[in-house]
Amino acid sequence: MGERLLVVDDEPTVKELLSATLRFAGFTVSSADNGAQALEQARRDPPDLVLLDVMLPDLDGFEVLRRLRGLPRADGRPGPVPVLFLTARDAKADKVNGLRLGGDDYVTKPFDLEELLARIRAILRRTGVLPDDQTLVVGDLELDPDGHQVTRASHPVRLSPTEFRLLHYLVLNAGRVLPKAQILEQVWRYDFAGDTSIVDTYVSYLRRKLDTGESPKLIHTVHGVGYLLRKPKA
């Protein structure tokens, strides 16, 4: 995808986790620690969507939203820059205020990452950044990130949540050789003390479900490096 997201949060742990998750999901991500920095970045490189904390060390998120209203959107699209509030401020009055001021959504911390991604994509579709259909296709394999649905040759494939995350990452990087350590970091987000055997195990699970019967193989081993998912040759 590559849609540009701006994450504005003064908590380094939240900002880094969120940025890594969004990049893994295929977005281009920049970040800011405070309101003034966010406004400057939005002027210099207009984002497709801003994820905005309310409690910032200089301007609060509501004031940042007011100032964002006057800035152009990416690629000259009509309308204001979409904003999703992502904050620990969970009072009903804060949520109402954020939406009244023109926020597109309001999510409170702690948040579920999968739900947040679905909300982001919903805003991007609603504001014309993403087309309605975001199904990823490689050969006869189709993967719907929002619906968590996978088909191969039009037949449904049932995957566990971890299998789905692994396949999603392989599909997003179709045609690229992915080292096992990189897959481990991006899919599991921790390193099992450097033991990449978990990657081998789950790739084996995927192969049993995807590369079956007479269907051409999608997942290939690159010995000494990692794995590659590619469209079968015609």
Short mmCIF file of C-alpha atoms in Angstrom, two decimals:
data_model
loop_
_atom_site.label_atom_id
_atom_site.label_comp_id
_atom_site.label_asym_id
_atom_site.label_seq_id
_atom_site.Cartn_x
_atom_site.Cartn_y
_atom_site.Cartn_z
CA MET A 1 0.00 0.00 0.00
CA GLY A 2 2.47 2.70 1.15
CA GLU A 3 -0.17 5.21 2.38
CA ARG A 4 1.51 7.83 4.53
CA LEU A 5 0.62 7.92 8.23
CA LEU A 6 1.86 10.42 10.82
CA VAL A 7 2.00 9.12 14.43
CA VAL A 8 1.97 11.88 17.06
CA ASP A 9 2.70 10.68 20.60
CA ASP A 10 5.20 11.73 23.27
CA GLU A 11 5.48 8.22 24.76
CA PRO A 12 8.48 6.57 23.02
CA THR A 13 7.32 3.00 23.70
CA VAL A 14 3.84 3.56 22.28
CA LYS A 15 5.18 5.50 19.31
CA GLU A 16 7.79 2.86 18.42
CA LEU A 17 5.39 -0.09 18.80
CA LEU A 18 2.71 1.64 16.78
CA SER A 19 5.13 2.74 14.05
CA ALA A 20 6.58 -0.76 13.70
CA THR A 21 3.10 -2.31 13.54
CA LEU A 22 1.93 0.13 10.88
CA ARG A 23 5.05 -0.42 8.76
CA PHE A 24 4.52 -4.16 9.01
CA ALA A 25 0.96 -3.59 7.75
CA GLY A 26 2.38 -1.89 4.66
CA PHE A 27 2.10 1.80 5.52
CA THR A 28 4.79 4.48 5.23
CA VAL A 29 5.15 5.95 8.72
CA SER A 30 6.65 9.13 10.15
CA SER A 31 6.34 10.30 13.75
CA ALA A 32 6.38 13.39 15.93
CA ASP A 33 6.84 13.92 19.67
CA ASN A 34 4.72 17.05 20.06
CA GLY A 35 2.11 19.20 18.38
CA ALA A 36 4.43 21.77 16.84
CA GLN A 37 6.59 19.06 15.29
CA ALA A 38 3.49 17.30 13.96
CA LEU A 39 2.21 20.47 12.28
CA GLU A 40 5.58 21.15 10.70
CA GLN A 41 5.81 17.61 9.33
CA ALA A 42 2.24 17.77 8.03
CA ARG A 43 3.04 21.02 6.20
CA ARG A 44 6.25 19.65 4.73
CA ASP A 45 4.95 16.22 3.73
CA PRO A 46 1.14 15.99 3.95
CA PRO A 47 0.07 12.60 5.38
CA ASP A 48 -2.90 10.52 4.32
CA LEU A 49 -3.92 10.17 7.97
CA VAL A 50 -2.73 11.42 11.38
CA LEU A 51 -2.86 9.25 14.51
CA LEU A 52 -2.98 11.89 17.23
CA ASP A 53 -2.60 11.74 21.01
CA VAL A 54 -4.55 14.31 23.01
CA MET A 55 -2.06 14.77 25.85
CA LEU A 56 1.03 16.32 24.24
CA PRO A 57 3.73 18.38 25.98
CA ASP A 58 3.00 21.63 24.10
CA LEU A 59 -0.31 21.90 22.21
CA ASP A 60 -3.03 19.45 23.13
CA GLY A 61 -4.37 17.18 20.40
CA PHE A 62 -7.58 19.16 20.04
CA GLU A 63 -5.64 22.31 19.18
CA VAL A 64 -3.42 20.36 16.77
CA LEU A 65 -6.58 19.13 15.04
CA ARG A 66 -7.88 22.72 14.70
CA ARG A 67 -4.64 23.76 13.02
CA LEU A 68 -4.51 20.69 10.80
CA ARG A 69 -7.90 21.63 9.35
CA GLY A 70 -6.25 24.37 7.29
CA LEU A 71 -3.51 22.20 5.78
CA PRO A 72 -3.73 20.47 2.39
CA ARG A 73 -4.14 16.72 2.07
CA ALA A 74 -1.68 14.43 0.34
CA ASP A 75 -1.77 14.60 -3.48
CA GLY A 76 -4.10 17.58 -3.34
CA ARG A 77 -7.16 15.57 -2.37
CA PRO A 78 -10.17 17.67 -1.34
CA GLY A 79 -11.15 17.96 2.30
CA PRO A 80 -9.15 18.12 5.55
CA VAL A 81 -6.42 15.70 6.60
CA PRO A 82 -8.10 12.68 8.27
CA VAL A 83 -7.35 12.38 12.00
CA LEU A 84 -7.76 9.40 14.33
CA PHE A 85 -7.39 10.27 18.00
CA LEU A 86 -5.41 7.63 19.91
CA THR A 87 -5.29 8.60 23.56
CA ALA A 88 -5.62 7.59 27.20
CA ARG A 89 -8.25 10.33 27.66
CA ASP A 90 -11.32 8.10 27.83
CA ALA A 91 -13.93 10.48 29.25
CA LYS A 92 -17.11 10.70 27.18
CA ALA A 93 -16.74 14.50 27.03
CA ASP A 94 -13.28 14.19 25.47
CA LYS A 95 -14.50 11.74 22.85
CA VAL A 96 -17.48 13.93 21.98
CA ASN A 97 -15.20 16.98 21.77
CA GLY A 98 -12.71 15.21 19.51
CA LEU A 99 -15.41 14.07 17.11
CA ARG A 100 -17.22 17.43 17.24
CA LEU A 101 -14.03 19.20 16.21
CA GLY A 102 -13.78 16.99 13.14
CA GLY A 103 -11.84 13.91 14.25
CA ASP A 104 -12.64 10.88 12.09
CA ASP A 105 -12.43 8.37 14.96
CA TYR A 106 -11.50 8.23 18.64
CA VAL A 107 -9.68 5.18 20.09
CA THR A 108 -8.63 4.92 23.73
CA LYS A 109 -5.52 3.27 25.17
CA PRO A 110 -4.88 0.42 25.69
CA PHE A 111 -5.98 -0.56 22.20
CA ASP A 112 -6.14 -3.72 20.13
CA LEU A 113 -3.74 -3.50 17.19
CA GLU A 114 -5.91 -5.48 14.76
CA GLU A 115 -8.95 -3.33 15.57
CA LEU A 116 -6.87 -0.18 15.16
CA LEU A 117 -5.66 -1.30 11.72
CA ALA A 118 -9.25 -1.99 10.68
CA ARG A 119 -10.31 1.50 11.83
CA ILE A 120 -7.41 3.10 9.95
CA ARG A 121 -8.29 1.30 6.74
CA ALA A 122 -11.96 2.20 7.18
CA ILE A 123 -11.07 5.91 7.41
CA LEU A 124 -8.76 5.68 4.40
CA ARG A 125 -11.50 4.03 2.37
CA ARG A 126 -14.11 6.52 3.52
CA THR A 127 -11.90 9.49 2.61
CA GLY A 128 -10.96 8.11 -0.80
CA VAL A 129 -7.34 7.17 -0.08
CA LEU A 130 -7.94 3.43 -0.36
CA PRO A 131 -10.27 1.71 -2.80
CA ASP A 132 -13.10 -0.30 -1.26
CA ASP A 133 -11.48 -3.65 -2.09
CA GLN A 134 -8.15 -4.19 -0.31
CA THR A 135 -7.82 -7.90 -1.07
CA LEU A 136 -4.19 -8.88 -1.72
CA VAL A 137 -3.67 -11.26 -4.63
CA VAL A 138 -0.69 -13.44 -5.58
CA GLY A 139 -1.55 -15.88 -8.36
CA ASP A 140 -4.65 -17.76 -7.26
CA LEU A 141 -4.11 -16.81 -3.60
CA GLU A 142 -6.33 -14.07 -2.18
CA LEU A 143 -5.94 -12.55 1.28
CA ASP A 144 -8.38 -10.07 2.85
CA PRO A 145 -6.54 -8.23 5.68
CA ASP A 146 -9.69 -6.71 7.20
CA GLY A 147 -11.87 -9.81 7.05
CA HIS A 148 -9.02 -12.21 7.92
CA GLN A 149 -10.09 -14.40 5.01
CA VAL A 150 -7.80 -16.44 2.73
CA THR A 151 -8.67 -18.42 -0.39
CA ARG A 152 -6.55 -20.49 -2.77
CA ALA A 153 -8.05 -21.26 -6.19
CA SER A 154 -11.36 -19.95 -4.78
CA HIS A 155 -11.30 -22.49 -1.91
CA PRO A 156 -11.35 -21.06 1.66
CA VAL A 157 -8.24 -21.72 3.73
CA ARG A 158 -8.60 -21.73 7.51
CA LEU A 159 -5.60 -20.25 9.32
CA SER A 160 -4.74 -19.60 12.94
CA PRO A 161 -4.02 -15.95 13.88
CA THR A 162 -0.25 -16.56 13.78
CA GLU A 163 -0.46 -18.38 10.45
CA PHE A 164 -2.49 -15.46 9.06
CA ARG A 165 0.09 -12.89 10.26
CA LEU A 166 2.89 -14.91 8.72
CA LEU A 167 1.11 -15.31 5.40
CA HIS A 168 0.14 -11.63 5.38
CA TYR A 169 3.80 -10.66 5.81
CA LEU A 170 4.90 -13.03 3.05
CA VAL A 171 2.22 -11.70 0.70
CA LEU A 172 3.10 -8.06 1.41
CA ASN A 173 6.68 -8.93 0.45
CA ALA A 174 5.87 -11.27 -2.45
CA GLY A 175 8.85 -11.74 -4.73
CA ARG A 176 11.38 -10.85 -2.01
CA VAL A 177 13.61 -13.27 -0.11
CA LEU A 178 12.93 -12.75 3.61
CA PRO A 179 15.57 -13.84 6.15
CA LYS A 180 14.23 -15.97 8.98
CA ALA A 181 15.39 -13.47 11.61
CA GLN A 182 13.48 -10.69 9.86
CA ILE A 183 10.31 -12.79 9.69
CA LEU A 184 10.67 -13.64 13.37
CA GLU A 185 11.03 -9.98 14.32
CA GLN A 186 8.14 -8.75 12.18
CA VAL A 187 5.60 -11.52 12.76
CA TRP A 188 6.29 -12.54 16.36
CA ARG A 189 7.87 -9.21 17.44
CA TYR A 190 10.26 -10.93 19.80
CA ASP A 191 13.21 -13.14 19.06
CA PHE A 192 12.76 -16.46 20.93
CA ALA A 193 16.40 -15.97 22.05
CA GLY A 194 17.41 -16.03 18.39
CA ASP A 195 15.77 -19.40 17.73
CA THR A 196 14.26 -19.20 14.23
CA SER A 197 12.91 -22.75 14.32
CA ILE A 198 9.45 -21.35 15.10
CA VAL A 199 9.51 -19.76 11.63
CA ASP A 200 10.29 -23.12 10.01
CA THR A 201 7.46 -24.74 11.97
CA TYR A 202 4.83 -22.22 10.89
CA VAL A 203 5.99 -22.15 7.28
CA SER A 204 5.49 -25.93 7.33
CA TYR A 205 1.94 -25.39 8.65
CA LEU A 206 1.20 -22.90 5.85
CA ARG A 207 2.55 -25.23 3.18
CA ARG A 208 0.26 -28.03 4.34
CA LYS A 209 -2.72 -25.73 3.92
CA LEU A 210 -1.72 -23.79 0.80
CA ASP A 211 0.64 -25.88 -1.32
CA THR A 212 -1.59 -28.93 -1.63
CA GLY A 213 -2.67 -31.26 -4.38
CA GLU A 214 -1.72 -30.16 -7.88
CA SER A 215 -1.53 -26.45 -7.06
CA PRO A 216 1.85 -24.88 -7.92
CA LYS A 217 3.98 -24.07 -4.88
CA LEU A 218 3.80 -20.53 -3.56
CA ILE A 219 6.26 -20.69 -0.66
CA HIS A 220 9.88 -21.47 -1.49
CA THR A 221 12.91 -22.10 0.70
CA VAL A 222 16.08 -20.15 -0.01
CA HIS A 223 18.65 -22.33 1.71
CA GLY A 224 20.82 -20.58 4.22
CA VAL A 225 18.69 -17.42 4.10
CA GLY A 226 14.94 -17.76 4.56
CA TYR A 227 11.72 -17.93 2.58
CA LEU A 228 10.15 -16.47 -0.56
CA LEU A 229 6.52 -16.32 -1.63
CA ARG A 230 6.09 -15.79 -5.36
CA LYS A 231 3.47 -16.08 -8.03
CA PRO A 232 3.74 -19.42 -9.90
CA LYS A 233 5.06 -19.15 -13.43
CA ALA A 234 2.41 -19.45 -16.11
#
